[in-house]
Short mmCIF file of C-alpha atoms in Angstrom, two decimals:
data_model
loop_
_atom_site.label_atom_id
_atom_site.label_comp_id
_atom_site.label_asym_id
_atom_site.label_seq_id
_atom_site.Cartn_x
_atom_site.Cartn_y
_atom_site.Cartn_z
CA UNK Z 1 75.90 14.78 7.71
CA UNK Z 2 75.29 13.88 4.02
CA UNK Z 3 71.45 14.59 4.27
CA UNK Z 4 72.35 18.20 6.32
CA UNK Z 5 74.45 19.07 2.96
CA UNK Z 6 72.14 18.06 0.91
CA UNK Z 7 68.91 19.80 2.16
CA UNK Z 8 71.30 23.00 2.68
CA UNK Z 9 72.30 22.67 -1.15
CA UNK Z 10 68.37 22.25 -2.62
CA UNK Z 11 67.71 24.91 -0.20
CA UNK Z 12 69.86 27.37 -1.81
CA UNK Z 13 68.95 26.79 -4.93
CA UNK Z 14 66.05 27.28 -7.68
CA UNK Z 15 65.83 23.95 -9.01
CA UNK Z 16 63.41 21.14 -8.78
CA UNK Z 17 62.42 17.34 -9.71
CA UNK Z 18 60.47 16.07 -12.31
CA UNK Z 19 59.02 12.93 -12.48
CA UNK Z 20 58.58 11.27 -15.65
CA UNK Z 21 56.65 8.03 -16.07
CA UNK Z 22 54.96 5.93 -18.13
CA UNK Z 23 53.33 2.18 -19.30
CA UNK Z 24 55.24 -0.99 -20.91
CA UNK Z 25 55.09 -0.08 -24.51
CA UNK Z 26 54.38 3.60 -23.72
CA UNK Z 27 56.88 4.50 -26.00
CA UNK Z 28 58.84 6.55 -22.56
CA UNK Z 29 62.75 5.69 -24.02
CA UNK Z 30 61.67 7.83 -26.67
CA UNK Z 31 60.64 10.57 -24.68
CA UNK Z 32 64.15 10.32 -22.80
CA UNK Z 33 66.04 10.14 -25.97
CA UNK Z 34 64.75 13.93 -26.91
CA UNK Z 35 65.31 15.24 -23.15
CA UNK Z 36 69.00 13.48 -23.24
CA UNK Z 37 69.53 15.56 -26.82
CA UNK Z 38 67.93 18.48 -25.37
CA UNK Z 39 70.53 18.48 -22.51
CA UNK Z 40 68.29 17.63 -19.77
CA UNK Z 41 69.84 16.23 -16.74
CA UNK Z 42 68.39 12.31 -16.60
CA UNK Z 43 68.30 10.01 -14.02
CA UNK Z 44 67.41 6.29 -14.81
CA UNK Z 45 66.03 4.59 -11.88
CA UNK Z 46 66.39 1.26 -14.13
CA UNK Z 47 69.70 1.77 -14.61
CA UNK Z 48 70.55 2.58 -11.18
CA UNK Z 49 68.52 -0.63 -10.51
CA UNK Z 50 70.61 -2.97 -12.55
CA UNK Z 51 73.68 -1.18 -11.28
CA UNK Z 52 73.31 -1.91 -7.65
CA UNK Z 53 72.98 -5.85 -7.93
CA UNK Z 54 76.28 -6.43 -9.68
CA UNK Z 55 77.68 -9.15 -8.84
CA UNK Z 56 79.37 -8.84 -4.97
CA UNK Z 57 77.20 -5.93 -3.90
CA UNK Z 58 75.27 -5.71 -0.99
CA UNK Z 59 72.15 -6.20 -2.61
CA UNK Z 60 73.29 -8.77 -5.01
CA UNK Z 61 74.55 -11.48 -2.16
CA UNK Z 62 71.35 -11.09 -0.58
CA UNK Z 63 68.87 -12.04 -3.67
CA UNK Z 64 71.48 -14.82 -3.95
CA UNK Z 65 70.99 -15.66 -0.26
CA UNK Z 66 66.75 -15.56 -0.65
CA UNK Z 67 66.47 -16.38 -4.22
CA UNK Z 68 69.60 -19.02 -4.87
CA UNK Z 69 71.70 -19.35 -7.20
CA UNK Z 70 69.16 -20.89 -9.93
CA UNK Z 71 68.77 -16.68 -10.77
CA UNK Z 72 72.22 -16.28 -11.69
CA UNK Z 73 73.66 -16.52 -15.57
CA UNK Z 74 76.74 -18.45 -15.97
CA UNK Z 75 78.72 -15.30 -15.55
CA UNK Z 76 77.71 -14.83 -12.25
CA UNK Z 77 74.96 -11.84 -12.98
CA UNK Z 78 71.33 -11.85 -11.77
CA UNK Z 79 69.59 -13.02 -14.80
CA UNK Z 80 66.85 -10.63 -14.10
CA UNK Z 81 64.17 -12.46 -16.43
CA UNK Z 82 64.34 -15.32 -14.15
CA UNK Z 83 64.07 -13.13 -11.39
CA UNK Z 84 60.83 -11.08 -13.29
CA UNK Z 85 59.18 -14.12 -13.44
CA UNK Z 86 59.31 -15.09 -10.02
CA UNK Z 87 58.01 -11.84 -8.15
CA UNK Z 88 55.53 -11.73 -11.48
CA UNK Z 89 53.36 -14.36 -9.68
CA UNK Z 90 54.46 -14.20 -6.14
CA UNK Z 91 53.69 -10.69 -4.69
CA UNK Z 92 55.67 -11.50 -1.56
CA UNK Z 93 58.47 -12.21 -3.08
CA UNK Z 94 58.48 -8.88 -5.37
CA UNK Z 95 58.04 -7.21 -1.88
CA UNK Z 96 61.19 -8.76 -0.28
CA UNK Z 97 62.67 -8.17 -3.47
CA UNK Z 98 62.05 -4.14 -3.31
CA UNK Z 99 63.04 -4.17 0.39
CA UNK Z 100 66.60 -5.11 -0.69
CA UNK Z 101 67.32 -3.10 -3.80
CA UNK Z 102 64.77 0.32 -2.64
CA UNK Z 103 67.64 1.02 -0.17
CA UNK Z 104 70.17 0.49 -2.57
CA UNK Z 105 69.00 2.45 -5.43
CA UNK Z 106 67.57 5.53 -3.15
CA UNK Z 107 71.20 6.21 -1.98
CA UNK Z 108 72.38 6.19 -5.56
CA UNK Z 109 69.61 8.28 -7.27
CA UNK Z 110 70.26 11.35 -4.11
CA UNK Z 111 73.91 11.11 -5.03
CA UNK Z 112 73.01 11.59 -8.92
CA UNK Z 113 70.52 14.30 -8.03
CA UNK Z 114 72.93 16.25 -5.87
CA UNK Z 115 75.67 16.28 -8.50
CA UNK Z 116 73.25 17.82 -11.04
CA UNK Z 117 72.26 20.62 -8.70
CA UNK Z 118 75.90 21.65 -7.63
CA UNK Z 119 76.40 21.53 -11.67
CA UNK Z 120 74.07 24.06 -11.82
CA UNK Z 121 70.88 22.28 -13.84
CA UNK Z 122 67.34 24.18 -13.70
CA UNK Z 123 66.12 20.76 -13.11
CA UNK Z 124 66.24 16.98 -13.25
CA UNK Z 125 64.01 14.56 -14.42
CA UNK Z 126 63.89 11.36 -12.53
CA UNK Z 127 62.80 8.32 -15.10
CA UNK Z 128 60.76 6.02 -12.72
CA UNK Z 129 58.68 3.27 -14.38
CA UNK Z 130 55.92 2.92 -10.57
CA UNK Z 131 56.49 6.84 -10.30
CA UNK Z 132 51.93 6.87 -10.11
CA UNK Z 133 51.95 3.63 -8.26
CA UNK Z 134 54.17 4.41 -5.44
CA UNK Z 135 52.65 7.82 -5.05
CA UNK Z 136 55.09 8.71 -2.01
CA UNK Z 137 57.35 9.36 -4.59
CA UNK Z 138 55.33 12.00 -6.41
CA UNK Z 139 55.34 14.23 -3.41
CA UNK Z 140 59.18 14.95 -4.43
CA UNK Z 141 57.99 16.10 -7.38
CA UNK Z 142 57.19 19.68 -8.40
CA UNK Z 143 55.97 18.03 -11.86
CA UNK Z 144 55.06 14.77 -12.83
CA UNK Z 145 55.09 13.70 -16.55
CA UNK Z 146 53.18 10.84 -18.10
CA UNK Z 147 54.29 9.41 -21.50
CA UNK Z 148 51.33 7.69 -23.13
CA UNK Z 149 49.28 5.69 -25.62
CA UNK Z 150 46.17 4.89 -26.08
CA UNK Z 151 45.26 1.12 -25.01
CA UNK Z 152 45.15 -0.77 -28.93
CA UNK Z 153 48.41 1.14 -29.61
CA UNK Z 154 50.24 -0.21 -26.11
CA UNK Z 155 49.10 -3.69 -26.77
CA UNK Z 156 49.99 -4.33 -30.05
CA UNK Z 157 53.78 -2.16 -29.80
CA UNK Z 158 54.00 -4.93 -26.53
CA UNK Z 159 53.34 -7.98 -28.49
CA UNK Z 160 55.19 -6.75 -31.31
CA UNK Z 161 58.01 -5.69 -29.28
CA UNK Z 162 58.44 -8.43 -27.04
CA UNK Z 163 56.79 -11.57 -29.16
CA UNK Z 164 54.30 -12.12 -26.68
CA UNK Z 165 51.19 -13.72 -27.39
CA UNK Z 166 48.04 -11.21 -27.36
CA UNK Z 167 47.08 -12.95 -23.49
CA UNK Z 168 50.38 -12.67 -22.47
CA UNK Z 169 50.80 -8.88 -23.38
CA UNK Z 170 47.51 -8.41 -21.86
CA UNK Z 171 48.42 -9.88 -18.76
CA UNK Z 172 51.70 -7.88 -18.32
CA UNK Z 173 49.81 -4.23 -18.81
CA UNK Z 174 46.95 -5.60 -16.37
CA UNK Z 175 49.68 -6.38 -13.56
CA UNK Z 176 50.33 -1.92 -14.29
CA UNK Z 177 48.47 1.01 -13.01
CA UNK Z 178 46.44 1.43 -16.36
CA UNK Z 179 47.70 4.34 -18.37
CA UNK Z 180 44.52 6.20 -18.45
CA UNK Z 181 44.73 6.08 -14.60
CA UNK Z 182 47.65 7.20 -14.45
CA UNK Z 183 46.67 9.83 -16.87
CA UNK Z 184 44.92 11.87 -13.94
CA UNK Z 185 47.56 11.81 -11.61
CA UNK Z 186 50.15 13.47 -14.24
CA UNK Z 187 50.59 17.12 -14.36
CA UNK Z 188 51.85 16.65 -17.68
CA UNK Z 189 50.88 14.55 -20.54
CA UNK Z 190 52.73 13.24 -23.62
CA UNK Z 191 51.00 11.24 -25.64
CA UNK Z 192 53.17 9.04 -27.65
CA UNK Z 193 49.79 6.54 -29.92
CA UNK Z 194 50.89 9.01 -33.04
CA UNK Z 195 54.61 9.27 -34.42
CA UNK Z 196 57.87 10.14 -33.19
CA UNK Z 197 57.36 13.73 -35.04
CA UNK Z 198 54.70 14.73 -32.99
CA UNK Z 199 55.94 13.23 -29.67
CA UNK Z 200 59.36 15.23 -30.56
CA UNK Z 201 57.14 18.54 -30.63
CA UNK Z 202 55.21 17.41 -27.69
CA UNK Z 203 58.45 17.31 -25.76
CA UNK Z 204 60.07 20.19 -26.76
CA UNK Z 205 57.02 22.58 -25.37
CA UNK Z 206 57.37 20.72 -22.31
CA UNK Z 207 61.25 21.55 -22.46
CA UNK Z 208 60.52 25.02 -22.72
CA UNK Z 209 57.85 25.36 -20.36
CA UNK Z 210 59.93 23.70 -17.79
CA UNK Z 211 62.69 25.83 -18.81
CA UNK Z 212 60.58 28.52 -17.44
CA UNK Z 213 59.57 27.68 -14.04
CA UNK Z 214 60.93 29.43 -11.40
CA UNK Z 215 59.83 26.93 -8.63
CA UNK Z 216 61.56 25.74 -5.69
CA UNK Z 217 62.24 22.01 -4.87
CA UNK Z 218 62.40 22.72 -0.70
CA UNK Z 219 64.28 19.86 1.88
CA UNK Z 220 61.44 17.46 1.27
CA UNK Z 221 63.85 15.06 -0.45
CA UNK Z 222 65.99 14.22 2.45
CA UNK Z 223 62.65 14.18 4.71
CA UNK Z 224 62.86 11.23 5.57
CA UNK Z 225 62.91 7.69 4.80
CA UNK Z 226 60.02 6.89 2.32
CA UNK Z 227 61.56 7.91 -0.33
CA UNK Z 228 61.73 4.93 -2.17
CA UNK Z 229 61.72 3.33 -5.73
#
């Protein structure tokens, strides 16, 4: 019943998805920052992420039940850089890991999108961090959006940033789609290696051109059940 009212409501109207993506370091909280002034609708599939393993959740008492408790924080939360680390070096685990929360956050992210379009938005952009390396999401998408940085700038804003060690940074963009892979697959491109001036103009042409589109976003999103973060 929910997905009936849901493809009858994108059907009716003259709105659409955008994906927007990028790299660690990429410099992509920026990007949001101008689209959140700019009054653009924003969904954060990291938030939504965090959000649906609070503590006595569905998907939080079963990463307790496969990971233990060693994950938790003495306040009971996931203590998600315990967590990182473990499905960093054990792919399987990252896998179960995704099969427990993808669920979880899909549901929330088609309740956010359907409240924008009965609010009446021209669009919303859907802030996915493996929008280009799940590419069954991209399909949902009439435009994808890349923010990005050339390689020297992403590695040394990482290090910086996050007081890694030049192998460790290294080894955290290698386990990502590289950027200038990703590059190709966007149908937009902002590229974020100069300063926040010229990333602000960058995304206010892409404001207005998207202001401008006229295209449809069809029933594809309640399709079926691939659509997953």
């Amino acid at each position: 019943m929910g997905r009936q009212l849901c493809a009858s409501l994108i059907k009716a109207s003259t709105m659409f998805l955008v994906g927007l993506s990028g790299g660690i370091a990429s410099g992509k909280s920026t990007v949001v920052a101008v689209l959140r002034e700019l009054g653009c609708a924003v969904i954060d599939a990291d938030v939504i992420a965090r959000e649906v393993v609070q503590p006595h959740l569905k998907a939080y008492q079963r990463i307790v039940r496969y990971f233990g408790t060693e994950i938790l924080l003495e306040n009971g939360e996931i203590n998600r850089e315990a967590l990182g680390n473990i499905i960093f070096s054990h792919p399987e685990k990252r896998q179960l890991l995704n099969s427990i929360t993808h669920p979880e956050i899909q549901k929330e992210m088609l309740k956010q999108i359907l409240k924008y379009f009965v609010l009446g938005y021209r669009y919303v952009i859907l802030d996915i961090p493996l929008l280009f390396e799940n590419n069954r999401l991209t399909k949902f998408m009439k435009y994808t959006v890349l923010v990005y940085c050339d390689p020297p700038t992403q590695l040394s804003r990482l290090m910086k940033r996050n007081g890694l060690s030049q192998a460790e940074a290294e080894a955290r963009i290698a386990s990502q789609l590289p950027l200038d892979e990703k590059r190709k697959l966007a149908s937009h491109v902002i590229d974020n290696s100069g300063d926040r001036q010229s990333t602000r103009r960058q995304v206010l042409r892409l404001h207005a051109r998207l202001e401008d589109s006229l295209d449809f976003l069809w029933a594809r999103l309640v399709a079926g059940p691939n659509f997953q973060v």
